[in-house]
Coordinates of C-alpha atoms in Angstrom, one line a residue:
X1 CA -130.0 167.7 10.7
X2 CA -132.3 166.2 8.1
X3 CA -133.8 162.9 7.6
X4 CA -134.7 160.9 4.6
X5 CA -136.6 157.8 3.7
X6 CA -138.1 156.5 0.6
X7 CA -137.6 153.5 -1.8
X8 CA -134.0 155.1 -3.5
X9 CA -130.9 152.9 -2.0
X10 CA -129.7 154.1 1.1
X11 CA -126.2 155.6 1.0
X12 CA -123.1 156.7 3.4
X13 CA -120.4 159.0 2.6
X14 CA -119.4 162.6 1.9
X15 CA -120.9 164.3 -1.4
X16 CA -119.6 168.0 -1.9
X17 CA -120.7 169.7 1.6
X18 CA -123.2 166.9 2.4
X19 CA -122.0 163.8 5.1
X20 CA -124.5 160.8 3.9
X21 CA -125.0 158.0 7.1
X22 CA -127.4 155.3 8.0
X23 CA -128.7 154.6 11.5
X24 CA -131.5 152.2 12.6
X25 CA -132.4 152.1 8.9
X26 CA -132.9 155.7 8.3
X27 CA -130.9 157.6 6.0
X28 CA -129.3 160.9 7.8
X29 CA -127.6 163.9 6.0
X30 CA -126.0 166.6 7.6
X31 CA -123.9 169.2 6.4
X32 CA -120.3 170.2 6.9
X33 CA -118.1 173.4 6.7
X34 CA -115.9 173.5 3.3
X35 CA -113.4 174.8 5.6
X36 CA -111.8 174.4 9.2
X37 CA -110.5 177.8 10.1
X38 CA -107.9 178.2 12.6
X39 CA -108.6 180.3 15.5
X40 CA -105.6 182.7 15.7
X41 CA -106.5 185.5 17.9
X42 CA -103.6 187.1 19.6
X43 CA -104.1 185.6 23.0
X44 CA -104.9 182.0 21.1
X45 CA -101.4 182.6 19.1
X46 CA -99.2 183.3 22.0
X47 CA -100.7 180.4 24.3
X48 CA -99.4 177.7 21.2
X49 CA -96.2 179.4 20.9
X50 CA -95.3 178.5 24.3
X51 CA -95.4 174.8 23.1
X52 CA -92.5 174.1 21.7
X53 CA -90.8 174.8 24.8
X54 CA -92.9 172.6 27.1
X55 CA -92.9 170.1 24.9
X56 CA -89.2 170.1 24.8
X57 CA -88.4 170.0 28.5
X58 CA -91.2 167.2 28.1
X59 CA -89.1 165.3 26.1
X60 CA -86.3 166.0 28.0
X61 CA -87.8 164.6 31.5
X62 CA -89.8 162.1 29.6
X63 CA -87.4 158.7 31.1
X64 CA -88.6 159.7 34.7
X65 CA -92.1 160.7 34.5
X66 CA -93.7 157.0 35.1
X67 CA -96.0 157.6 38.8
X68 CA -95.1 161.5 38.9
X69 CA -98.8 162.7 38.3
X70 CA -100.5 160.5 40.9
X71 CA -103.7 162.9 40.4
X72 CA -104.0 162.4 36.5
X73 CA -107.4 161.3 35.4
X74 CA -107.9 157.7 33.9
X75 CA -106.8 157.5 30.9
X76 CA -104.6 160.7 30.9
X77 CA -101.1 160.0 29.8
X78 CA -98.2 161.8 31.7
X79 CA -97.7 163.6 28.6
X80 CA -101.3 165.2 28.5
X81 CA -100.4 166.1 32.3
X82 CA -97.7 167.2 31.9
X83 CA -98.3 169.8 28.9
X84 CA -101.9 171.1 30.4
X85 CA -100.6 171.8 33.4
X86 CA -97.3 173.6 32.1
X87 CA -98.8 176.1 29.2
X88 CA -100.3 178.0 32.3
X89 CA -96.9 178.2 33.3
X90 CA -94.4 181.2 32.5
X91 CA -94.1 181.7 29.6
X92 CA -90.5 180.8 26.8
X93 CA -90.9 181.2 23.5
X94 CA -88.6 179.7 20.7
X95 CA -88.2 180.2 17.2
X96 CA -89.0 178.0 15.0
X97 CA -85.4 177.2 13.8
X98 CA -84.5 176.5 17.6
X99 CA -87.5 174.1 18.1
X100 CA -86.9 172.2 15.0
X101 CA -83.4 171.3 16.1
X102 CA -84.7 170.3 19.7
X103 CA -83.5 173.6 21.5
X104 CA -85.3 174.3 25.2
X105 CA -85.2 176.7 28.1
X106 CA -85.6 175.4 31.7
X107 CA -88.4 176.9 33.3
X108 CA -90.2 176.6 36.1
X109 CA -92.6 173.7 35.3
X110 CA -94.6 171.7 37.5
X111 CA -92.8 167.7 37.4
X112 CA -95.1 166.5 39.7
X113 CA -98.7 166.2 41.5
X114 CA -99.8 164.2 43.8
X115 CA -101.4 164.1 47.5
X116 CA -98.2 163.9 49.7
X117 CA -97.2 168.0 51.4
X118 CA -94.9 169.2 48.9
X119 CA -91.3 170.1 49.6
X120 CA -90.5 173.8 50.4
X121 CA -87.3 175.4 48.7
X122 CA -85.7 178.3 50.1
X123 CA -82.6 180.2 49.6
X124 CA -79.7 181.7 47.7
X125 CA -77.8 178.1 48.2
X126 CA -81.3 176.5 48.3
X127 CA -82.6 174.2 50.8
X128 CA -86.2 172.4 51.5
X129 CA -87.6 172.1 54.4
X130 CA -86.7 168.3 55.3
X131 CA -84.7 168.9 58.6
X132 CA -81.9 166.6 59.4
X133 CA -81.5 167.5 62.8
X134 CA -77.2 166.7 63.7
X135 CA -76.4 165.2 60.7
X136 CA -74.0 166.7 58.3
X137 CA -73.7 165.1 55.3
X138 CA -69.8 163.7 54.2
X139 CA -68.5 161.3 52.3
X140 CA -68.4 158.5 54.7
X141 CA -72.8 159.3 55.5
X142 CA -74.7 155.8 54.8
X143 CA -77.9 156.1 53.8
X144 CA -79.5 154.4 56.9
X145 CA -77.7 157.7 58.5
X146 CA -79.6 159.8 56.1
X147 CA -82.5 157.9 56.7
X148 CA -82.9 157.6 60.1
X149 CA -82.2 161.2 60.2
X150 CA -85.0 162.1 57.9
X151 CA -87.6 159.4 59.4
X152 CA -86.6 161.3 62.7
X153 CA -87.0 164.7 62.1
X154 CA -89.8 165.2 59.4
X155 CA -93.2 163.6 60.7
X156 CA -94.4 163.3 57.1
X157 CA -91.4 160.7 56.2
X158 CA -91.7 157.3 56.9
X159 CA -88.7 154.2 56.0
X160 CA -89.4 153.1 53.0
X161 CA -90.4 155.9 51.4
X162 CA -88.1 157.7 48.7
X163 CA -86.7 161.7 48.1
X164 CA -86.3 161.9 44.6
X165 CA -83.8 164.6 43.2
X166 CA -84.2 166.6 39.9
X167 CA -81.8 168.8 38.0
X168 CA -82.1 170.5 34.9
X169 CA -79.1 172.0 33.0
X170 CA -79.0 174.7 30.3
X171 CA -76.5 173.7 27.9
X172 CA -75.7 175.4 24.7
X173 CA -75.0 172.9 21.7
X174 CA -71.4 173.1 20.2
X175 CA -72.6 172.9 16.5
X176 CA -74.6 175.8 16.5
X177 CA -75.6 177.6 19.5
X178 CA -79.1 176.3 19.9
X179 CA -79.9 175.9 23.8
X180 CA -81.0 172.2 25.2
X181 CA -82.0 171.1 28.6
X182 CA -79.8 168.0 30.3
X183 CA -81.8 166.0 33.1
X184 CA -80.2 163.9 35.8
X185 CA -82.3 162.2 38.5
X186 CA -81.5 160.4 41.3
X187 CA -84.0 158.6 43.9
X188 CA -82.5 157.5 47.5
X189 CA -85.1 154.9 49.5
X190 CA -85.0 155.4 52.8
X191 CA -83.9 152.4 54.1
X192 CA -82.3 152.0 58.1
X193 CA -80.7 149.1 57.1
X194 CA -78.5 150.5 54.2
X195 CA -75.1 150.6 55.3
X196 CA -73.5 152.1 51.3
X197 CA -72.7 155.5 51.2
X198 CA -75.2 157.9 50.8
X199 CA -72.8 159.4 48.0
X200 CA -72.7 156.3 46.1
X201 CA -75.8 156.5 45.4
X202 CA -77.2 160.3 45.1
X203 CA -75.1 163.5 44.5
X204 CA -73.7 166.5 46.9
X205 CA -75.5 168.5 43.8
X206 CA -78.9 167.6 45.9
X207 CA -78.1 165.9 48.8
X208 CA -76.0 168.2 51.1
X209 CA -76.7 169.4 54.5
X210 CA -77.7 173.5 54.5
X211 CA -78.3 175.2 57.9
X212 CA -79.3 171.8 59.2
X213 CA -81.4 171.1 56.0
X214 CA -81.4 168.9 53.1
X215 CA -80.6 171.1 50.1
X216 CA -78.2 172.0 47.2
X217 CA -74.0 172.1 47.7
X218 CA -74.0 175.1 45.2
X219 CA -76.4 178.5 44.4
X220 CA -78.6 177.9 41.7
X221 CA -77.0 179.4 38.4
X222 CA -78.2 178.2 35.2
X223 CA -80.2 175.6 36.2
X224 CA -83.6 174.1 37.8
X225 CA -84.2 171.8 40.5
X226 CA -86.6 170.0 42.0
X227 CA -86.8 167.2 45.4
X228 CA -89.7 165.2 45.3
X229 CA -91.2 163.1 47.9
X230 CA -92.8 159.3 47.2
X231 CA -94.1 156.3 48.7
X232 CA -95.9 153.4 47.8
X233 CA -98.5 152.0 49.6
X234 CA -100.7 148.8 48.1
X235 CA -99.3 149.2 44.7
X236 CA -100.0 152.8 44.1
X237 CA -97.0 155.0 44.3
X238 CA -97.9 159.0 46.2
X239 CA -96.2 161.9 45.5
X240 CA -95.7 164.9 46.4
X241 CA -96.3 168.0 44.0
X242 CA -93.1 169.9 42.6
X243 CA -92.3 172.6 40.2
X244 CA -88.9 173.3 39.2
X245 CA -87.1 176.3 41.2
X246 CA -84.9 177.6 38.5
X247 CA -82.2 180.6 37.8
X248 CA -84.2 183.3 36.7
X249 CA -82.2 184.7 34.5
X250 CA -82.7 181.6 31.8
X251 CA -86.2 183.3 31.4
X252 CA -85.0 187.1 30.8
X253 CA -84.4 186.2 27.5
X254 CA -87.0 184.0 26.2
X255 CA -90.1 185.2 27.8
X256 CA -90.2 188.9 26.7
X257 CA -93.1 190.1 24.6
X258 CA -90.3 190.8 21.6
X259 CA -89.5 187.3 21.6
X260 CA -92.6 186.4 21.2
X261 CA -92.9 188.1 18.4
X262 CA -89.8 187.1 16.6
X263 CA -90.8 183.3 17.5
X264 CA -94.5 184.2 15.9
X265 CA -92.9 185.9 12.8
X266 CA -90.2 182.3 12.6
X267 CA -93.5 180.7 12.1
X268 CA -95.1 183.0 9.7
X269 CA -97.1 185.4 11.6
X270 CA -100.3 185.0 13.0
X271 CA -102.2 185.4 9.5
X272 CA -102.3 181.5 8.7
X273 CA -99.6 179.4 11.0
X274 CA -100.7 177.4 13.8
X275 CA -98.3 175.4 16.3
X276 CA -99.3 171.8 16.4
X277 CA -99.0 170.0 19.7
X278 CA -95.6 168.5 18.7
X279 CA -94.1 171.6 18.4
X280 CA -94.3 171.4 14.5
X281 CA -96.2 174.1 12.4
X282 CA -98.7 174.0 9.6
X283 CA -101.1 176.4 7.6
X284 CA -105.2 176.8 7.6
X285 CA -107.3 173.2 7.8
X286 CA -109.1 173.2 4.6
X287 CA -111.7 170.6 3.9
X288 CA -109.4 168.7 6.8
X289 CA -105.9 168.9 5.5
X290 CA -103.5 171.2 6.6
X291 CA -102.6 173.4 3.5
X292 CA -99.1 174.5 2.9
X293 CA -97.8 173.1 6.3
X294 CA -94.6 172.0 7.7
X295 CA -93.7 168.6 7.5
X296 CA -91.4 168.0 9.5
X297 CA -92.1 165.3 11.7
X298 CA -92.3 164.9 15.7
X299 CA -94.2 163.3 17.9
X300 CA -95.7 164.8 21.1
X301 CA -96.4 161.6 23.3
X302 CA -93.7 158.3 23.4
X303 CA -94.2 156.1 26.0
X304 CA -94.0 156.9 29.7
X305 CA -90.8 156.2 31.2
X306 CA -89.8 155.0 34.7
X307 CA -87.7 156.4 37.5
X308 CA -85.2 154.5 39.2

């Protein structure tokens, strides 16, 4: 960087390749690069193309992430969490056709982090690890039944705390065929004085009794799930950290190396198309705007939602 001085006025802004500032009186010019390339080496490429779909089932959980990442740094969103931690996970690629009209896969993606033990899952008709000792779960179960069964038998569980339950549904639009994710959620406090039914409140779909465990009434076909553990102590809500057990046979398609290269060709090949963070594309940054980009518009972040 190179200073100047001297009697001519002092000046700020951008001249040709030249950046022209002022700082404790002294004039400062530095230079810039007439162009911003973007880095789009074949490992760099297929990291970004996993966005769209990450972003999507994002967008899709986006109503219940409030208090799921109790570890995020200060200032992190849920959104920042949420997508670092999930483009290290398996990878789905989508073309860009699919992605513009909101199409997802569910995958196995972390929903939550935190510093309660997570919840094991196990099983062709899958069950965690929460043991609920004699009870079997019916119609006419309150929820002070399932909770004093819980409280019981699991030392980590205490009343007052809450088991969240997560499930994500492929679906296949009627329109045209692209696939979309479908969340439900349902949280259950565990409260001994409760006397409603525990079915008025939280589904068989996650809250069924397997081999004396919580778990799942069904197998797991075309869909992911999740049970998360919470409590609140002093205003700050704990988790417990969760990724999504799904039906593996959502990812044969749209993880294989070819689809990643049809998705990279939808975009225009790896020669000057980048995936933005919103799941939109654009060409190389030149003098800082995008040239011959996309423009359709998204956006990546939103506001946090709650659960409950």
């Amino acid at each position: 960087m190179a200073t100047g001085s001297g009697i001519i006025r002092k000046v700020s802004g951008k001249v040709g390749d030249l950046v022209y500032t002022v700082r404790s009186g002294e004039q400062l010019i530095r230079g810039v690069p007439s162009k911003v390339r973007n880095p789009r080496t074949e490992l760099q490429m297929a990291q970004r193309m996993k966005w769209p779909n990450v972003l999507a089932a994002y967008r899709a959980l986006q109503p219940y992430m409030k208090d799921c990442f109790e570890t995020k740094q200060g200032g992190q969103t849920d959104y920042n969490r949420f997508m670092g931690t999930n483009l290290h996970a398996e990878p789905v690629y989508l073309e860009k056709s699919a992605a513009r009209l909101g199409a997802g896969i569910v995958a196995p993606y972390v929903i939550s982090q935190g510093s309660l033990p997570s919840i094991q899952v196990n099983g062709a008709t899958p069950a965690t690890d929460i043991a609920l000792g004699q009870l079997t779960i019916g119609d006419d179960t309150t929820v002070a039944e399932f909770a004093q069964a819980v409280v019981q038998n699991n030392y980590a569980y205490s009343y007052g705390d809450q088991i969240a339950f997560f499930r994500l549904v492929q679906e296949e639009d009627s329109q045209d065929g692209h696939p979309y994710i479908s969340v439900s959620a349902t949280r259950v406090n565990l409260d001994p004085a409760d006397t409603s039914t525990l079915r008025s409140v939280a589904p068989a779909s996650g809250f069924s009794t397997v081999s004396g465990m919580l778990g799942a009434d069904a197998a797991l076909t075309g869909a992911g799930i999740a049970w998360v553990h919470s409590r609140t102590v002093n205003g700050k809500t704990h988790v417990s950290s969760q990724r999504l057990v799904v039906d593996n046979d959502l990812l044969e398609e749209y993880g294989t190396a070819q689809m990643l290269t049809a998705a990279t060709k939808s975009y225009g090949g790896t020669t000057d198309i980048f995936i933005r963070p919103d799941g939109t594309s654009g060409g190389v940054i030149v003098d800082g705007n995008e040239d011959g980009g996309d423009d359709s518009s998204g956006s990546g972040s939103g506001n946090d939602g709650s659960f409950g």
